[in-house]
Short mmCIF file of C-alpha atoms and ligand atoms in Angstrom, two decimals:
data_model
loop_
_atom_site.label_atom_id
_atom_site.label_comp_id
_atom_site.label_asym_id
_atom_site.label_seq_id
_atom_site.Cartn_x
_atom_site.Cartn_y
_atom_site.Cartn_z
CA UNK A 1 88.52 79.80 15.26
CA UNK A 2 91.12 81.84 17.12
CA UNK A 3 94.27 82.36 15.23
CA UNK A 4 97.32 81.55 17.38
CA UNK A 5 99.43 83.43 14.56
CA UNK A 6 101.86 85.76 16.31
CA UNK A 7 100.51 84.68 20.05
CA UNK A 8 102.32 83.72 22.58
CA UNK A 9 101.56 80.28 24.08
CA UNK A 10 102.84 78.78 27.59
CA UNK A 11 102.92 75.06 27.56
CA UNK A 12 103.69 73.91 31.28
CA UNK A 13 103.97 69.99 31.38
CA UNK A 14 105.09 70.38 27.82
CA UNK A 15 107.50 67.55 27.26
CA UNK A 16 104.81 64.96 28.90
CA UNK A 17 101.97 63.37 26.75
CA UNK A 18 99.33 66.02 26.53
CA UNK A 19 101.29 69.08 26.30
CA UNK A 20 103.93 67.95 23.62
CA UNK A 21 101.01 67.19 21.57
CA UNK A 22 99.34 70.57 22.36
CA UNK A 23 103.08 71.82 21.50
CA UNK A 24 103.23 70.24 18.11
CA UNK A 25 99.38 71.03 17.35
CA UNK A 26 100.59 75.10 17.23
CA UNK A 27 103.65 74.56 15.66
CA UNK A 28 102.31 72.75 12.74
CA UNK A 29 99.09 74.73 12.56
CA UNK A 30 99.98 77.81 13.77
CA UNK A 31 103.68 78.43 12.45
CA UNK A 32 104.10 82.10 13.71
CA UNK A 33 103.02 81.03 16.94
CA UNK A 34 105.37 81.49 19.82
CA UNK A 35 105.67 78.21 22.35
CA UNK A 36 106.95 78.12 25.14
CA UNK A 37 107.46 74.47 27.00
CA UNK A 38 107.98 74.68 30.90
CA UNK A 39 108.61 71.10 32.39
CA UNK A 40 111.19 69.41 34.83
CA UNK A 41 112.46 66.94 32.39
CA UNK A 42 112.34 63.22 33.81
CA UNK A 43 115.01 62.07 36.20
CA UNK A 44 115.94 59.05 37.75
CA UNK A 45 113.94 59.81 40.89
CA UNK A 46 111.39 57.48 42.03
CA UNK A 47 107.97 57.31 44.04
CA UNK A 48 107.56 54.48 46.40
CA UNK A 49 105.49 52.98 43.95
CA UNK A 50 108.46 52.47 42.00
CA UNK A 51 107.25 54.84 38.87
CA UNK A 52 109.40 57.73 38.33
CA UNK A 53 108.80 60.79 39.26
CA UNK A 54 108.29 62.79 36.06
CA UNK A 55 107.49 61.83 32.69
CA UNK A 56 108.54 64.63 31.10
CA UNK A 57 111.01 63.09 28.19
CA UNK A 58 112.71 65.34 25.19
CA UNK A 59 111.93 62.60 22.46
CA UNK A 60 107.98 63.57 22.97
CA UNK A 61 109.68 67.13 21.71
CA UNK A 62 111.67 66.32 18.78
CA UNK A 63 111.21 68.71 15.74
CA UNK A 64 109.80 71.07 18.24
CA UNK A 65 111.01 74.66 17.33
CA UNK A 66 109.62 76.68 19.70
CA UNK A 67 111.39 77.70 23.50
CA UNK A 68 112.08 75.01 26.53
CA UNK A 69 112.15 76.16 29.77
CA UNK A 70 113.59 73.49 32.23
CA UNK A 71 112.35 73.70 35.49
CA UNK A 72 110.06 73.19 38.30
CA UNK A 73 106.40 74.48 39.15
CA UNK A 74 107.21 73.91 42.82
CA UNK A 75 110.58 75.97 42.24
CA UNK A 76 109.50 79.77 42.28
CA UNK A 77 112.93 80.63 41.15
CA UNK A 78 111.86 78.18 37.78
CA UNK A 79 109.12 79.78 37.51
CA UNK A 80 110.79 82.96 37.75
CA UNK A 81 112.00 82.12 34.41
CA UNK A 82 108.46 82.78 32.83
CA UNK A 83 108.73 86.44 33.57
CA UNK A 84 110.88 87.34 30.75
CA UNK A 85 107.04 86.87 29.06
CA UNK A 86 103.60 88.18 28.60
CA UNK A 87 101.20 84.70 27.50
CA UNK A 88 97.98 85.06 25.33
CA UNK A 89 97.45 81.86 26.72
CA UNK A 90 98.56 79.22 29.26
CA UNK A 91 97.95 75.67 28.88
CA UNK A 92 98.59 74.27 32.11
CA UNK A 93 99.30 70.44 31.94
CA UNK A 94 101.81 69.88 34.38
CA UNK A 95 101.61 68.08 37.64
CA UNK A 96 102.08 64.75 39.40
CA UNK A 97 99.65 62.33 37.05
CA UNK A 98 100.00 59.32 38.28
CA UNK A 99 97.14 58.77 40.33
CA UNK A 100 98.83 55.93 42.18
CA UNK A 101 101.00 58.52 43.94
CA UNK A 102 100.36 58.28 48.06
CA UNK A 103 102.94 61.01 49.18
CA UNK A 104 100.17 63.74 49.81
CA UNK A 105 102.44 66.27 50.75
CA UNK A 106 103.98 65.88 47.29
CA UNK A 107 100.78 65.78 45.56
CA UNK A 108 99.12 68.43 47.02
CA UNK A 109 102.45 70.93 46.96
CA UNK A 110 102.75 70.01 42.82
CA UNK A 111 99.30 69.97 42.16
CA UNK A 112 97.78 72.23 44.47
CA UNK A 113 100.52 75.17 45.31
CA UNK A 114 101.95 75.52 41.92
CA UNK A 115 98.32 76.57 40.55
CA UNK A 116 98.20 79.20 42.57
CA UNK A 117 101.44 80.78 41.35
CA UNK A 118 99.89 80.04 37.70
CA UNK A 119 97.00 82.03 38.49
CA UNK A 120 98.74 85.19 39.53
CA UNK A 121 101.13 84.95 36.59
CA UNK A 122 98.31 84.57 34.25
CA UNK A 123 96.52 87.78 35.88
CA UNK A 124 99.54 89.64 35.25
CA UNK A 125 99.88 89.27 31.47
CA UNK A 126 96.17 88.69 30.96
CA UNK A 127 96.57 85.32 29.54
CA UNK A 128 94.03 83.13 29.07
CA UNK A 129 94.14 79.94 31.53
CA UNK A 130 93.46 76.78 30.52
CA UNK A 131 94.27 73.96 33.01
CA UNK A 132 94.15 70.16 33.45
CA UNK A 133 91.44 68.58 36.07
CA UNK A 134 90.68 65.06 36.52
CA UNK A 135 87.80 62.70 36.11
CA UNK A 136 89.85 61.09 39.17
CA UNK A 137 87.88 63.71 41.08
CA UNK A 138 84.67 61.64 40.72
CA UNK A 139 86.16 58.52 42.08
CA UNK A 140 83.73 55.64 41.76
CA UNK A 141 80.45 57.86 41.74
CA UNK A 142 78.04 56.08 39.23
CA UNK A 143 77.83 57.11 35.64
CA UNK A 144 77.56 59.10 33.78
CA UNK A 145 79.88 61.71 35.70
CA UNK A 146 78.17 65.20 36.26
CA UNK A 147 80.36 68.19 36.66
CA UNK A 148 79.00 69.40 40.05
CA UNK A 149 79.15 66.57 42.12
CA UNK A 150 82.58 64.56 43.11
CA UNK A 151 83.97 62.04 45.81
CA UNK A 152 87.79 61.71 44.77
CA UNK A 153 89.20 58.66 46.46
CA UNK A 154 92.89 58.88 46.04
CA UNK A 155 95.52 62.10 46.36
CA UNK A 156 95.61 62.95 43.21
CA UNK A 157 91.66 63.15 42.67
CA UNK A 158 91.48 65.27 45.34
CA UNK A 159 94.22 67.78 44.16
CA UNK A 160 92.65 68.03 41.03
CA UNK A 161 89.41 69.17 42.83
CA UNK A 162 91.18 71.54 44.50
CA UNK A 163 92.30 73.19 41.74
CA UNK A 164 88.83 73.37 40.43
CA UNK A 165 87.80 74.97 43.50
CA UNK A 166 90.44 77.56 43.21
CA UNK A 167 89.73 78.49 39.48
CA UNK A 168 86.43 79.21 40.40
CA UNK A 169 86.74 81.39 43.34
CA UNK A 170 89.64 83.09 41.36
CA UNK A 171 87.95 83.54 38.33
CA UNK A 172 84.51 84.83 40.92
CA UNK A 173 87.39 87.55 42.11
CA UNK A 174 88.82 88.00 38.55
CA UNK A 175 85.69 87.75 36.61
CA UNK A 176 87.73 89.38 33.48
CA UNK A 177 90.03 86.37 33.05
CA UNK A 178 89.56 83.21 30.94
CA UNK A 179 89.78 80.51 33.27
CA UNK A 180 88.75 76.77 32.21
CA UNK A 181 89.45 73.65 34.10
CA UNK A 182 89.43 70.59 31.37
CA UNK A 183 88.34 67.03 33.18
CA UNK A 184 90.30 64.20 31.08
CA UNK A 185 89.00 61.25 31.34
CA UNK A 186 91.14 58.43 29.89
CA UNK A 187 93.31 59.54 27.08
CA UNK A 188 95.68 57.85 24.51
CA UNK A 189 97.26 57.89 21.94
CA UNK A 190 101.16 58.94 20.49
CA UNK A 191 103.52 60.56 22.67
CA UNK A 192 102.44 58.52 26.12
CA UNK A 193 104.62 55.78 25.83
CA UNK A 194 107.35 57.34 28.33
CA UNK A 195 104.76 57.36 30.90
CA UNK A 196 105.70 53.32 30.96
CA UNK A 197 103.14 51.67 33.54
CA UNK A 198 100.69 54.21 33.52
CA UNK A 199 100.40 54.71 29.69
CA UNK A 200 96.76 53.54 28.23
CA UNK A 201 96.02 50.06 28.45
CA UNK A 202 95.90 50.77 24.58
CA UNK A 203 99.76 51.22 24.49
CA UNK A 204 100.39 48.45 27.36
CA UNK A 205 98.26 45.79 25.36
CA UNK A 206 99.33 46.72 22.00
CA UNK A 207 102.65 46.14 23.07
CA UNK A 208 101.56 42.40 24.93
CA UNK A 209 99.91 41.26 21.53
CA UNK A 210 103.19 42.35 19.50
CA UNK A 211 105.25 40.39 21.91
CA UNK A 212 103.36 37.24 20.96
CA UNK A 213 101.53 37.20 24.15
CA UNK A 214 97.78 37.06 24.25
CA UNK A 215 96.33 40.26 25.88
CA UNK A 216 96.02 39.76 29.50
CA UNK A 217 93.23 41.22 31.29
CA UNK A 218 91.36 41.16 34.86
CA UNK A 219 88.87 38.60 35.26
CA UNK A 220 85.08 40.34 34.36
CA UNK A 221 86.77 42.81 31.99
CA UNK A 222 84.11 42.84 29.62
CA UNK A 223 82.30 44.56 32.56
CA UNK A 224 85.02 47.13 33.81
CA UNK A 225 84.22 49.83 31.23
CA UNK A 226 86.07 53.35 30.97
CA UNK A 227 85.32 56.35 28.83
CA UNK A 228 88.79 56.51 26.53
CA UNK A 229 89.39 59.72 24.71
CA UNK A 230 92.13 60.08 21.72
CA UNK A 231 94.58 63.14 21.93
CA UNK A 232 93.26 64.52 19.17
CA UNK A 233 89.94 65.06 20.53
CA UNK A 234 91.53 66.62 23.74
CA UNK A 235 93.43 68.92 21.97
CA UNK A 236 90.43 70.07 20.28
CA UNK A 237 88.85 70.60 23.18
CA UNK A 238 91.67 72.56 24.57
CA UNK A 239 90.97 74.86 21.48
CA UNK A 240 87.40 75.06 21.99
CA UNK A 241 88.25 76.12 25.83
CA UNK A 242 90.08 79.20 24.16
CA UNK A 243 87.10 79.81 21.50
CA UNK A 244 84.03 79.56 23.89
CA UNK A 245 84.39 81.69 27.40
CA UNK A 246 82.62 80.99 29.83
CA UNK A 247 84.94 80.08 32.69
CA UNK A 248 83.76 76.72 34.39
CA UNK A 249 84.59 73.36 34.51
CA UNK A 250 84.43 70.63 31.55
CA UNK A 251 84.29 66.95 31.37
CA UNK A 252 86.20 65.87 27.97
CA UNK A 253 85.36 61.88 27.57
CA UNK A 254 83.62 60.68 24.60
CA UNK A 255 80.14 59.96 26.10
CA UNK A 256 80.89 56.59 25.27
CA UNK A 257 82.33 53.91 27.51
CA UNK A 258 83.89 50.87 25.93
CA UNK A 259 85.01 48.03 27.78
CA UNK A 260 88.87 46.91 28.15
CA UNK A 261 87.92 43.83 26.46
CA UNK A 262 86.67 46.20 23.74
CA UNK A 263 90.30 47.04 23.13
CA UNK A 264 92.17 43.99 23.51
CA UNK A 265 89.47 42.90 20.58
CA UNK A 266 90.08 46.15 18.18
CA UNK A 267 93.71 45.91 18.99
CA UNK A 268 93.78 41.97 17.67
CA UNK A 269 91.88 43.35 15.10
CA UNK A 270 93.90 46.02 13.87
CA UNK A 271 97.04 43.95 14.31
CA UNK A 272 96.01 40.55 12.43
CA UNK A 273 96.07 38.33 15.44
CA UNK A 274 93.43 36.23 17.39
CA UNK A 275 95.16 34.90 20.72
CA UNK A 276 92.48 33.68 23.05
CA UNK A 277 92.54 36.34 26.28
CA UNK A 278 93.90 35.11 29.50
CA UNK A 279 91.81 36.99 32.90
CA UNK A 280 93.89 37.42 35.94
CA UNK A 281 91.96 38.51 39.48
CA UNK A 282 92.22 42.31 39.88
CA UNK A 283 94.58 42.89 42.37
CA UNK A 284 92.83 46.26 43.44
CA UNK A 285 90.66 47.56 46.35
CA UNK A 286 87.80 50.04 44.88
CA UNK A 287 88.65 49.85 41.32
CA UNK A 288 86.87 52.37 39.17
CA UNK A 289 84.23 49.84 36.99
CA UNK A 290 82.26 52.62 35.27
CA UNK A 291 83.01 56.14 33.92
CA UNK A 292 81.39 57.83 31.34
CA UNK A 293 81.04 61.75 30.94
CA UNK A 294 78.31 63.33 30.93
CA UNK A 295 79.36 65.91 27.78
CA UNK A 296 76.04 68.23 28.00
CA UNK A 297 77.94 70.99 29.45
CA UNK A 298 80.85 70.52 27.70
CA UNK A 299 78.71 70.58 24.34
CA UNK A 300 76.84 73.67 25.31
CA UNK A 301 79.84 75.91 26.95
CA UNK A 302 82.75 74.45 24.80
CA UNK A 303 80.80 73.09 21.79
CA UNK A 304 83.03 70.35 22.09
CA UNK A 305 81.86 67.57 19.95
CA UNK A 306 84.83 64.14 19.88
CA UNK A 307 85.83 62.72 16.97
CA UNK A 308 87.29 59.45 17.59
CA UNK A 309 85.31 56.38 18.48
CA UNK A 310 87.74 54.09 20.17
CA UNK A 311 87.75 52.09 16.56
CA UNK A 312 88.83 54.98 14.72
CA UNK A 313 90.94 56.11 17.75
CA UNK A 314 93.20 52.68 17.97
CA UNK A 315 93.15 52.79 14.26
CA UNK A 316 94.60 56.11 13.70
CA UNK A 317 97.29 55.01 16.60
CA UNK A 318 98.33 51.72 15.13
CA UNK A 319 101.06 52.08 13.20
CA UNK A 320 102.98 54.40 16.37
CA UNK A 321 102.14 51.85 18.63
CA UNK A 322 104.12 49.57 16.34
CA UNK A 323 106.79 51.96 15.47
CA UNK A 324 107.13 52.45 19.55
CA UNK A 325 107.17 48.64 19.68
CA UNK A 326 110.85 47.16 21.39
CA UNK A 327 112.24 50.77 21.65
CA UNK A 328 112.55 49.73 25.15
CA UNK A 329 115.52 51.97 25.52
CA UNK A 330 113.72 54.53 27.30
CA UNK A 331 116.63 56.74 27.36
N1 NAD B 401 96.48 61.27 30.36
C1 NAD B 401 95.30 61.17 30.97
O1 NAD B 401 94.55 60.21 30.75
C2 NAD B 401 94.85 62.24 31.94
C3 NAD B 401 93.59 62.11 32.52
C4 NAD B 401 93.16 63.09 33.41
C5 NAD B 401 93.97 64.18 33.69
N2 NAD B 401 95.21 64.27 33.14
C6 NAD B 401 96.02 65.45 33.49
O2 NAD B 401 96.50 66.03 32.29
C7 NAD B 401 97.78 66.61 32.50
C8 NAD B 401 98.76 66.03 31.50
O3 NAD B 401 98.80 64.62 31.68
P1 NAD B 401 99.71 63.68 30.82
O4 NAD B 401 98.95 62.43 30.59
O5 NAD B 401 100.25 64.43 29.69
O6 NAD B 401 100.83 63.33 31.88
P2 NAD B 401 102.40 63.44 31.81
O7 NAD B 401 102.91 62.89 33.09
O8 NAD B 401 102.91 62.87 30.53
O9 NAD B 401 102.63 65.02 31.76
C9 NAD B 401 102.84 65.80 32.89
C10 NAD B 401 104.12 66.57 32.68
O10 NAD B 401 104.33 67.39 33.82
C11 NAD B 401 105.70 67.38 34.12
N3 NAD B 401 105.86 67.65 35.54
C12 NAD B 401 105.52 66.85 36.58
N4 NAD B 401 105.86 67.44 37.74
C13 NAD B 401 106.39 68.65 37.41
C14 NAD B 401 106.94 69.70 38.17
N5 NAD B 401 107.00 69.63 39.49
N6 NAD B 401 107.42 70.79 37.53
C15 NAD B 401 107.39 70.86 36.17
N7 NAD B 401 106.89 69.89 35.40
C16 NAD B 401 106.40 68.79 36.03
C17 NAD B 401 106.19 65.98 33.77
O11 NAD B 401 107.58 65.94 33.53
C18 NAD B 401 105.36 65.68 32.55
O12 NAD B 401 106.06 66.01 31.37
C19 NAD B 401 98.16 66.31 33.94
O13 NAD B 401 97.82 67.43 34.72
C20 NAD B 401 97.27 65.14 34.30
O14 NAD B 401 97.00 65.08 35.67
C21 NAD B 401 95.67 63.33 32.25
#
């Protein structure tokens, strides 16, 4: 186990889900650790989707003690800002995550262009790299998902694979730096609920049941199964891409895919109810039915091994998702 005692730890997407809790995992474990958090903040600005544009929001950061850094990874006089300091390590989370997002200039100038300018700063201090990929690069291939072979079918996928190819050739060029590309697959858990719509269905149907409503799902849902992963498990694997070096690419899933009937059930379960489900046709074209990672390279490289079964997951999450419940003012 690396001590992150006295490092110095860049956080870029910091006040969004992942890297606040990545934030708050160093602070409270590693109290000598310095943190930086580079992220643009949310504003009022909107896709034509109608999400915003950033999710970044300061209550995922309150108690945080360590540095904020507002600005923007597409902005090289932000990122200027980052100069004032050598990393040990860079945890790169930021980036357009919705993958709903269409504008592919946008996409691929946030997700794409930025990670170049991350690369060269973390050449220059020597910091260990760890970024944020996708299982969006996979698109519907059939399960499980194999690092090695991708078809991502919207923007965003295809950024993310992008970035994968870059890492590699960089780190082929740079073959002293640490350079590890981290696959989510679906996470949850506390500190999401400011990404609003495209927060887990774990949040989202939480919140339905506590409203009264029965959980409301697409017709067949029994048979559209995902592989969800809690934060805690990602941010151990984050840690394990910092222990175990050999640059590369990693799924981080569970293994496991459960079913989003699976949660509407634990959820009821956890929260004392029993409303019958209503189904609802799914409105979407080339909807992902199956992922599950395949973790054998993961277990091997990282020695990544998750924790949380989607029971113990939902259960460990249930009394934020009721604390979060009718604190609708987002602001
Ligand atoms: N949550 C998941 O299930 C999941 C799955 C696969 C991959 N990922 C990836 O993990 C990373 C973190 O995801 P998350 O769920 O925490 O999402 P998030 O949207 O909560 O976090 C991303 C953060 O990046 C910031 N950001 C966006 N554009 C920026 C810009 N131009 N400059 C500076 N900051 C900017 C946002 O404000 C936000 O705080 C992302 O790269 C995402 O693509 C997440």
């Amino acid at each position: 186990m690396i001590n992150f005692n006295n490092k110095t730890i860049l956080i870029t997407g910091g006040a969004g889900f992942i890297g606040s809790n990545l934030a708050f995992y160093f602070q409270e474990n590693f109290p000598n650790s310095n943190i930086v958090v580079f992220d643009c903040f949310r504003s009022e600005d909107k896709f034509a989707n109608g999400n915003l544009k950033s999710f970044g929001h300061y209550k995922n950061l309150i108690g945080f003690k360590g540095k904020v850094i507002c600005g923007n990874i597409n902005n090289q006089k932000d990122l200027n800002l980052l100069s004032d300091y050598t990393f040990d390590f860079i945890f790169h989370e930021a980036a357009i995550s919705d993958t709903r997002v269409y504008d592919q200039n946008l996409v691929m100038e946030t997700n794409i262009n930025s990670f170049y300018h991350l690369l060269e700063i973390a050449k220059r201090g020597n910091s260990s790299l760890i970024y944020a990929s996708s299982a969006a690069t996979y698109g519907s291939l059939p399960s499980p998902q194999v690092e090695g072979s991708e078809n991502p079918e919207n923007p965003y996928g295809f950024s993310k694979l992008m970035m994968d190819q870059i890492a590699k050739d960089f780190s082929t060029q740079n073959s002293e730096m640490v350079i590890i590309g981290l696959r989510y697959f679906n996470v949850y858990g506390p500190r999401e609920y400011y990404k609003k719509n495209t927060s887990s269905m774990i949040i989202q149907l939480g919140h339905q049941i506590l409203n009264g409503n029965a959980p409301r799902l697409f017709e067949g849902s029994d048979q559209i199964l995902r592989d969800f992963i809690y934060i805690d498990d990602v941010i151990q694997a984050n840690i394990q891409a910092c222990v175990n070096k050999k640059n590369g690419v990693y799924n981080v899933g569970t293994g496991i895919p459960r079913s989003f009937q699976d949660i509407a059930d634990i959820l009821q379960k956890e929260l004392g109810t029993n409303y019958k489900t209503e189904y609802f046709a799914n409105p979407y074209v080339g909807y992902q039915m199956h992922t599950q990672a395949d973790m054998n390279s993961s277990k091997l490289n990282l020695d990544f091994k998750p924790k949380f079964s989607l029971e113990l997951g939902i259960k460990a999450y249930i009394e934020e998702i009721k604390r979060l419940h009718g604190t609708e003012n987002l602001w």
